[in-house]
Amino acid sequence: MKQEPINYSNIYYPPGGILMWIIISLELITFGMAIIAMVYSGKQEPDLFHQSRMLLNPIYGIINTILLLTSGFCMAISVHYLRINIPQKSKILLLVTMLFGMLFLLVKTFEYNEKISLGFDINHNLFFTFYWLLTLFHVIHVIVGLVILGSVYFGLRNKKTTIEDVEASASFWHMCDLIWLFIFPIIYLFF
């Protein structure tokens, strides 16, 4: 790994670089607007949203929350090990992070199959339209995050990845965690 000093004392230095934080901000705004629209719609049709939410299995959401929070913790520790120049432990934790991300996708696949087999597709009603749009958009972000993490992992193996690359990938991954922490209670618990 290329060792380039970073001035962490600079208040203007965001982990992962300014471009990554612009992307993260735009993503959070996009998800935020969709969540606000769902809450507003749910207030307009509370019975429909409540009855539809009751058709969900919250165990899927709880398991996925645990998986993503654990993966985020592993990612944070991976960055820490890289900062203190222990790249082998960093790489192991990066793999563990990706494993938990893939398990998240596996659980989502089971959940989606259950919803489809019961006829709760995107056109079922307004609640399920929001359910599918929000969760599928999040799944796409998790997949993109896994691709980024995989790229960083192979870069670490080939010593072509910098700490900034790892921090940028960690920032994106933590954004996926944060978005899920908003989606989970709104979809599975709120209505």
XYZ file of N, CA and C in Angstrom:
573
model
N 0.839 -1.177 0.000
C 0.000 0.000 0.000
C 0.878 1.231 0.000
N 0.509 2.221 -0.793
C 1.239 3.481 -0.829
C 0.956 4.250 0.452
N 1.999 4.635 1.144
C 1.839 5.416 2.362
C 2.019 6.884 2.041
N 0.936 7.618 2.092
C 0.985 9.054 1.879
C 0.391 9.709 3.105
N 1.123 10.638 3.711
C 0.593 11.258 4.926
C -0.657 12.081 4.636
N -1.592 11.973 5.548
C -2.830 12.743 5.454
C -2.874 13.667 6.655
N -3.229 14.890 6.417
C -3.340 15.852 7.502
C -4.738 15.751 8.103
N -4.893 14.824 9.069
C -6.202 14.621 9.685
C -6.610 15.785 10.577
N -5.651 16.627 10.945
C -5.998 17.763 11.796
C -6.707 18.860 11.013
N -6.671 18.777 9.694
C -7.353 19.763 8.860
C -8.858 19.527 8.967
N -9.556 20.492 9.491
C -11.004 20.364 9.707
C -11.765 20.188 8.392
N -11.174 20.589 7.289
C -11.853 20.514 5.999
C -11.617 19.188 5.290
N -10.834 18.297 5.882
C -10.577 17.014 5.240
C -11.643 16.002 5.652
N -12.571 15.666 4.769
C -13.530 14.609 5.116
C -12.968 13.250 4.708
N -13.151 12.213 5.535
C -12.669 10.880 5.156
C -13.275 10.442 3.822
N -12.432 10.060 2.899
C -12.897 9.631 1.586
C -12.850 10.729 0.545
N -12.624 11.963 0.980
C -12.521 13.066 0.028
C -13.847 13.771 -0.198
N -13.759 14.979 -0.672
C -14.936 15.839 -0.833
C -15.913 15.302 -1.882
N -15.416 14.729 -2.976
C -16.305 14.208 -4.016
C -17.208 13.103 -3.461
N -16.626 12.210 -2.665
C -17.435 11.135 -2.083
C -18.521 11.718 -1.186
N -18.220 12.777 -0.469
C -19.214 13.367 0.423
C -20.292 14.125 -0.339
N -19.956 14.650 -1.490
C -20.988 15.257 -2.342
C -21.949 14.170 -2.819
N -21.394 13.040 -3.249
C -22.222 11.911 -3.694
C -23.099 11.415 -2.544
N -22.500 11.239 -1.380
C -23.250 10.762 -0.213
C -24.374 11.730 0.134
N -24.084 13.017 0.106
C -25.112 14.024 0.419
C -26.276 13.943 -0.557
N -25.967 13.812 -1.842
C -27.029 13.708 -2.848
C -27.857 12.440 -2.649
N -27.195 11.341 -2.321
C -27.916 10.085 -2.083
C -28.821 10.205 -0.859
N -28.311 10.802 0.205
C -29.122 10.962 1.412
C -30.323 11.863 1.160
N -30.129 12.913 0.373
C -31.246 13.799 0.026
C -32.292 13.031 -0.779
N -31.841 12.233 -1.743
C -32.760 11.455 -2.580
C -33.570 10.476 -1.732
N -32.888 9.691 -0.912
C -33.595 8.746 -0.048
C -34.493 9.487 0.932
N -33.993 10.589 1.473
C -34.782 11.366 2.427
C -36.088 11.845 1.829
N -36.037 12.337 0.599
C -37.261 12.804 -0.065
C -38.231 11.648 -0.282
N -37.713 10.485 -0.668
C -38.581 9.321 -0.879
C -39.213 8.864 0.438
N -38.443 8.890 1.510
C -38.980 8.491 2.812
C -40.034 9.485 3.280
N -39.779 10.771 3.086
C -40.772 11.793 3.444
C -42.052 11.595 2.634
N -41.908 11.291 1.347
C -43.088 11.042 0.503
C -43.864 9.831 1.012
N -43.144 8.795 1.454
C -43.828 7.610 1.974
C -44.575 7.942 3.266
N -43.929 8.670 4.159
C -44.585 9.042 5.420
C -45.812 9.908 5.143
N -45.684 10.860 4.233
C -46.815 11.718 3.874
C -47.964 10.878 3.310
N -47.637 9.975 2.395
C -48.670 9.112 1.806
C -49.305 8.221 2.864
N -48.485 7.753 3.796
C -49.007 6.919 4.874
C -49.965 7.669 5.780
N -49.726 8.958 5.951
C -50.644 9.780 6.753
C -51.959 10.013 6.005
N -51.911 10.002 4.676
C -53.117 10.172 3.869
C -53.971 8.904 3.854
N -53.307 7.742 3.909
C -54.015 6.456 3.877
C -53.512 5.561 5.012
N -53.781 5.939 6.260
C -53.197 5.198 7.392
C -53.645 3.742 7.474
N -54.899 3.456 7.160
C -55.372 2.066 7.252
C -54.672 1.173 6.234
N -54.580 1.652 5.005
C -53.910 0.885 3.953
C -52.453 0.614 4.330
N -51.750 1.633 4.788
C -50.337 1.475 5.124
C -50.161 0.555 6.334
N -51.033 0.677 7.322
C -50.923 -0.190 8.497
C -51.199 -1.648 8.123
N -52.282 -1.886 7.387
C -52.606 -3.255 6.985
C -51.502 -3.851 6.115
N -50.926 -3.042 5.245
C -49.854 -3.533 4.372
C -48.594 -3.829 5.175
N -48.269 -2.949 6.118
C -47.083 -3.185 6.938
C -47.230 -4.472 7.733
N -48.430 -4.771 8.156
C -48.665 -5.993 8.926
C -48.412 -7.249 8.084
N -48.370 -7.107 6.776
C -48.087 -8.236 5.888
C -46.591 -8.516 5.773
N -45.771 -7.602 6.290
C -44.321 -7.791 6.250
C -43.873 -8.640 7.432
N -42.779 -9.343 7.246
C -42.168 -10.112 8.324
C -41.010 -9.278 8.877
N -41.185 -8.671 10.064
C -40.137 -7.790 10.582
C -38.835 -8.515 10.914
N -38.890 -9.839 11.031
C -37.668 -10.601 11.311
C -36.642 -10.377 10.202
N -37.104 -10.321 8.945
C -36.178 -10.036 7.842
C -35.480 -8.696 8.067
N -36.251 -7.695 8.426
C -35.685 -6.372 8.645
C -34.718 -6.339 9.813
N -35.055 -7.046 10.885
C -34.176 -7.089 12.062
C -32.866 -7.792 11.723
N -32.961 -8.939 11.058
C -31.744 -9.666 10.662
C -30.882 -8.786 9.766
N -31.499 -8.131 8.793
C -30.723 -7.285 7.885
C -30.113 -6.085 8.597
N -30.798 -5.553 9.592
C -30.229 -4.453 10.372
C -28.982 -4.925 11.112
N -29.070 -6.086 11.729
C -27.914 -6.648 12.439
C -26.762 -6.897 11.472
N -27.071 -7.458 10.302
C -26.023 -7.737 9.314
C -25.330 -6.457 8.855
N -26.105 -5.424 8.542
C -25.487 -4.188 8.055
C -24.719 -3.461 9.153
N -25.252 -3.434 10.360
C -24.516 -2.779 11.448
C -23.212 -3.513 11.754
N -23.252 -4.837 11.717
C -22.037 -5.617 11.937
C -21.032 -5.370 10.818
N -21.516 -5.310 9.588
C -20.603 -5.047 8.469
C -19.997 -3.653 8.586
N -20.795 -2.680 9.009
C -20.273 -1.329 9.191
C -19.212 -1.272 10.270
N -19.423 -2.013 11.364
C -18.425 -2.083 12.429
C -17.127 -2.694 11.902
N -17.251 -3.799 11.164
C -16.061 -4.451 10.593
C -15.324 -3.515 9.642
N -16.074 -2.735 8.873
C -15.448 -1.787 7.949
C -14.681 -0.716 8.721
N -15.262 -0.217 9.790
C -14.584 0.808 10.594
C -13.287 0.260 11.186
N -13.320 -0.971 11.671
C -12.113 -1.578 12.235
C -11.089 -1.841 11.136
N -11.558 -2.203 9.948
C -10.659 -2.401 8.809
C -9.889 -1.117 8.495
N -10.593 0.000 8.470
C -9.941 1.294 8.220
C -8.938 1.585 9.331
N -9.320 1.309 10.564
C -8.418 1.544 11.700
C -7.118 0.761 11.531
N -7.233 -0.532 11.198
C -6.032 -1.344 11.028
C -5.161 -0.825 9.887
N -5.774 -0.330 8.859
C -4.982 0.212 7.756
C -4.254 1.484 8.187
N -4.919 2.321 8.963
C -4.289 3.559 9.446
C -3.081 3.280 10.333
N -3.142 2.197 11.107
C -2.001 1.887 11.976
C -1.055 0.885 11.308
N -1.213 0.752 10.000
C -0.308 -0.026 9.151
C -0.281 -1.519 9.502
N -1.473 -2.092 9.662
C -1.616 -3.547 9.797
C -2.541 -4.001 8.667
N -2.022 -3.992 7.428
C -2.886 -4.245 6.267
C -3.492 -5.647 6.225
N -2.820 -6.642 6.805
C -3.361 -8.002 6.747
C -4.683 -8.097 7.507
N -4.729 -7.523 8.712
C -5.981 -7.527 9.474
C -7.041 -6.683 8.770
N -6.603 -5.594 8.155
C -7.534 -4.740 7.416
C -8.193 -5.519 6.284
N -7.399 -6.287 5.553
C -7.944 -7.068 4.433
C -8.925 -8.135 4.925
N -8.591 -8.780 6.041
C -9.489 -9.805 6.587
C -10.828 -9.178 6.963
N -10.776 -8.046 7.642
C -12.019 -7.386 8.047
C -12.789 -6.842 6.851
N -12.091 -6.467 5.813
C -12.764 -6.036 4.589
C -13.534 -7.207 3.978
N -12.931 -8.395 3.991
C -13.633 -9.591 3.505
C -14.851 -9.910 4.377
N -14.703 -9.769 5.686
C -15.829 -10.017 6.595
C -16.946 -9.009 6.326
N -16.572 -7.759 6.085
C -17.551 -6.724 5.739
C -18.343 -7.139 4.502
N -17.615 -7.596 3.477
C -18.285 -8.015 2.240
C -19.165 -9.240 2.477
N -18.725 -10.159 3.327
C -19.530 -11.341 3.641
C -20.868 -10.928 4.251
N -20.837 -10.013 5.222
C -22.088 -9.557 5.826
C -22.960 -8.822 4.807
N -22.351 -8.083 3.899
C -23.114 -7.425 2.838
C -23.797 -8.436 1.932
N -23.083 -9.518 1.607
C -23.680 -10.561 0.764
C -24.789 -11.306 1.504
N -24.609 -11.502 2.806
C -25.672 -12.126 3.598
C -26.910 -11.236 3.636
N -26.707 -9.919 3.706
C -27.827 -8.979 3.629
C -28.604 -9.216 2.333
N -27.879 -9.319 1.218
C -28.535 -9.536 -0.078
C -29.249 -10.885 -0.120
N -28.668 -11.892 0.501
C -29.304 -13.212 0.542
C -30.631 -13.151 1.311
N -30.622 -12.499 2.463
C -31.861 -12.353 3.243
C -32.889 -11.559 2.445
N -32.439 -10.500 1.768
C -33.353 -9.703 0.941
C -33.955 -10.564 -0.165
N -33.162 -11.447 -0.748
C -33.656 -12.334 -1.803
C -34.775 -13.226 -1.266
N -34.582 -13.801 -0.079
C -35.643 -14.614 0.530
C -36.892 -13.777 0.767
N -36.694 -12.566 1.285
C -37.838 -11.696 1.556
C -38.571 -11.334 0.266
N -37.817 -10.969 -0.768
C -38.444 -10.604 -2.038
C -39.197 -11.789 -2.637
N -38.612 -12.974 -2.582
C -39.297 -14.162 -3.102
C -40.607 -14.405 -2.367
N -40.588 -14.211 -1.051
C -41.814 -14.378 -0.264
C -42.876 -13.369 -0.694
N -42.480 -12.119 -0.859
C -43.444 -11.070 -1.249
C -44.029 -11.361 -2.632
N -43.188 -11.746 -3.565
C -43.652 -12.013 -4.929
C -44.590 -13.219 -4.940
N -44.235 -14.272 -4.185
C -45.084 -15.472 -4.177
C -46.451 -15.196 -3.554
N -46.527 -14.196 -2.672
C -47.808 -13.828 -2.062
C -48.563 -12.779 -2.877
N -47.965 -12.328 -3.975
C -48.625 -11.357 -4.843
C -48.427 -9.907 -4.437
N -47.487 -9.648 -3.541
C -47.241 -8.277 -3.085
C -46.136 -7.640 -3.927
N -46.469 -7.375 -5.179
C -45.476 -6.769 -6.068
C -45.575 -5.246 -5.999
N -44.838 -4.573 -6.844
C -44.766 -3.109 -6.822
C -46.113 -2.457 -7.132
N -46.993 -3.170 -7.821
C -48.304 -2.626 -8.185
C -49.416 -3.014 -7.211
N -49.098 -3.743 -6.157
C -50.128 -4.229 -5.227
C -50.900 -3.070 -4.598
N -50.201 -2.111 -4.049
C -50.813 -0.890 -3.517
C -49.704 0.141 -3.285
N -50.070 1.316 -2.804
C -49.093 2.398 -2.650
C -48.004 2.051 -1.634
N -48.376 1.389 -0.542
C -47.367 0.989 0.438
C -46.312 0.108 -0.215
N -46.755 -0.903 -0.969
C -45.796 -1.815 -1.581
C -45.024 -1.158 -2.723
N -45.589 -0.141 -3.336
C -44.813 0.625 -4.317
C -43.621 1.270 -3.617
N -43.884 1.919 -2.490
C -42.782 2.518 -1.726
C -41.825 1.450 -1.200
N -42.379 0.350 -0.702
C -41.548 -0.740 -0.187
C -40.540 -1.192 -1.246
N -41.055 -1.494 -2.437
C -40.180 -1.994 -3.492
C -39.195 -0.928 -3.974
N -39.675 0.295 -4.172
C -38.775 1.342 -4.669
C -37.653 1.633 -3.677
N -37.994 1.814 -2.418
C -36.972 2.135 -1.419
C -36.004 0.981 -1.195
N -36.541 -0.226 -1.033
C -35.645 -1.338 -0.719
C -34.818 -1.772 -1.929
N -35.408 -1.743 -3.122
C -34.614 -2.103 -4.306
C -33.534 -1.063 -4.596
N -33.862 0.205 -4.418
C -32.864 1.253 -4.612
C -31.737 1.084 -3.593
N -32.095 0.702 -2.381
C -31.070 0.450 -1.367
C -30.237 -0.778 -1.732
N -30.886 -1.838 -2.196
C -30.161 -3.042 -2.612
C -29.154 -2.706 -3.712
N -29.553 -1.869 -4.655
C -28.620 -1.455 -5.713
C -27.405 -0.774 -5.096
N -27.625 0.059 -4.093
C -26.504 0.725 -3.429
C -25.613 -0.276 -2.694
N -26.208 -1.282 -2.079
C -25.410 -2.309 -1.411
C -24.565 -3.062 -2.437
N -25.153 -3.395 -3.581
C -24.395 -4.084 -4.637
C -23.242 -3.207 -5.117
N -23.520 -1.931 -5.369
C -22.449 -1.002 -5.777
C -21.386 -0.939 -4.687
N -21.820 -0.869 -3.430
C -20.870 -0.845 -2.321
C -20.001 -2.083 -2.286
N -20.594 -3.247 -2.533
C -19.812 -4.487 -2.554
C -18.799 -4.491 -3.694
N -19.188 -3.959 -4.837
C -18.243 -3.861 -5.964
C -17.083 -2.941 -5.585
N -17.403 -1.819 -4.962
C -16.357 -0.883 -4.531
C -15.441 -1.554 -3.508
N -16.034 -2.232 -2.521
C -15.225 -2.905 -1.504
C -14.353 -3.995 -2.121
N -14.905 -4.737 -3.074
C -14.114 -5.757 -3.760
C -12.946 -5.154 -4.508
N -13.186 -4.045 -5.163
C -12.120 -3.345 -5.883
C -11.034 -2.875 -4.919
N -11.455 -2.335 -3.789
C -10.493 -1.880 -2.780
C -9.709 -3.065 -2.219
N -10.394 -4.173 -1.976
C -9.710 -5.363 -1.458
C -8.608 -5.817 -2.417
N -8.944 -5.929 -3.696
C -7.926 -6.360 -4.653
C -6.828 -5.317 -4.805
N -7.182 -4.051 -4.665
C -6.166 -3.003 -4.670
C -5.224 -3.127 -3.486
N -5.755 -3.490 -2.328
C -4.904 -3.705 -1.151
C -3.984 -4.901 -1.362
N -4.519 -5.940 -1.959
C -3.685 -7.128 -2.216
C -2.538 -6.800 -3.151
N -2.801 -5.934 -4.127
C -1.773 -5.566 -5.110
C -1.004 -4.316 -4.714
N -1.279 -3.811 -3.507
C -0.613 -2.618 -2.979
C -0.796 -1.395 -3.876
N -1.974 -1.285 -4.488
C -2.274 -0.147 -5.358
C -3.364 0.748 -4.777
N -3.794 0.450 -3.572
C -4.871 1.203 -2.941
C -4.306 2.080 -1.838
N -4.783 3.305 -1.766
C -4.348 4.228 -0.721
C -5.368 4.246 0.417
N -4.978 4.832 1.525
C -5.898 4.969 2.649
C -7.116 5.790 2.242
N -6.908 6.764 1.354
C -8.041 7.570 0.880
C -9.058 6.715 0.135
N -8.580 5.744 -0.646
C -9.486 4.834 -1.356
C -10.314 4.016 -0.363
N -9.648 3.531 0.664
C -10.336 2.721 1.667
C -11.339 3.580 2.432
N -10.944 4.796 2.785
C -11.863 5.691 3.490
C -13.071 6.054 2.621
N -12.845 6.261 1.338
C -13.960 6.573 0.434
C -14.934 5.403 0.376
N -14.399 4.187 0.254
C -15.281 3.013 0.209
C -16.006 2.837 1.539
N -15.311 3.096 2.641
C -15.946 2.995 3.961
C -17.060 4.027 4.102
N -16.821 5.226 3.613
C -17.846 6.277 3.689
C -19.092 5.865 2.913
N -18.899 5.315 1.717
C -20.039 4.859 0.918
C -20.770 3.725 1.640
N -20.008 2.787 2.196
C -20.615 1.647 2.882
C -21.410 2.109 4.099
N -20.855 3.050 4.846
C -21.573 3.567 6.018
C -22.829 4.328 5.598
N -22.794 4.954 4.416
C -24.001 5.608 3.904
C -25.102 4.565 3.695
N -24.732 3.399 3.152
C -25.719 2.324 2.969
C -26.307 1.906 4.315
N -25.452 1.810 5.340
C -25.937 1.483 6.687
C -26.910 2.544 7.179
N -26.518 3.797 7.038
C -27.346 4.902 7.524
C -28.711 4.924 6.837
N -28.703 4.750 5.534
C -29.971 4.741 4.797
C -30.863 3.606 5.303
N -30.279 2.430 5.524
C -31.070 1.309 6.030
C -31.651 1.628 7.407
N -30.900 2.352 8.230
C -31.394 2.698 9.568
C -32.594 3.639 9.516
N -32.796 4.305 8.389
C -34.014 5.093 8.188
C -35.112 4.243 7.547
N -34.735 3.419 6.569
C -35.719 2.591 5.864
C -36.359 1.570 6.806
N -35.547 0.892 7.599
C -36.052 -0.193 8.446
C -37.208 0.237 9.344
N -37.061 1.264 10.174
C -38.205 1.593 11.045
C -39.410 2.140 10.290
N -39.158 2.898 9.220
C -40.278 3.468 8.465
C -41.113 2.359 7.828
N -40.457 1.405 7.199
C -41.190 0.352 6.483
C -41.710 -0.736 7.421
N -40.879 -1.194 8.347
C -41.238 -2.371 9.140
C -41.924 -2.060 10.471
N -41.801 -0.835 10.974
C -42.303 -0.555 12.320
C -43.267 0.619 12.420
N -43.155 1.599 11.542
C -43.826 2.879 11.721
C -45.336 2.819 11.532
N -45.799 2.225 10.453
C -47.229 2.293 10.111
C -48.044 1.232 10.817
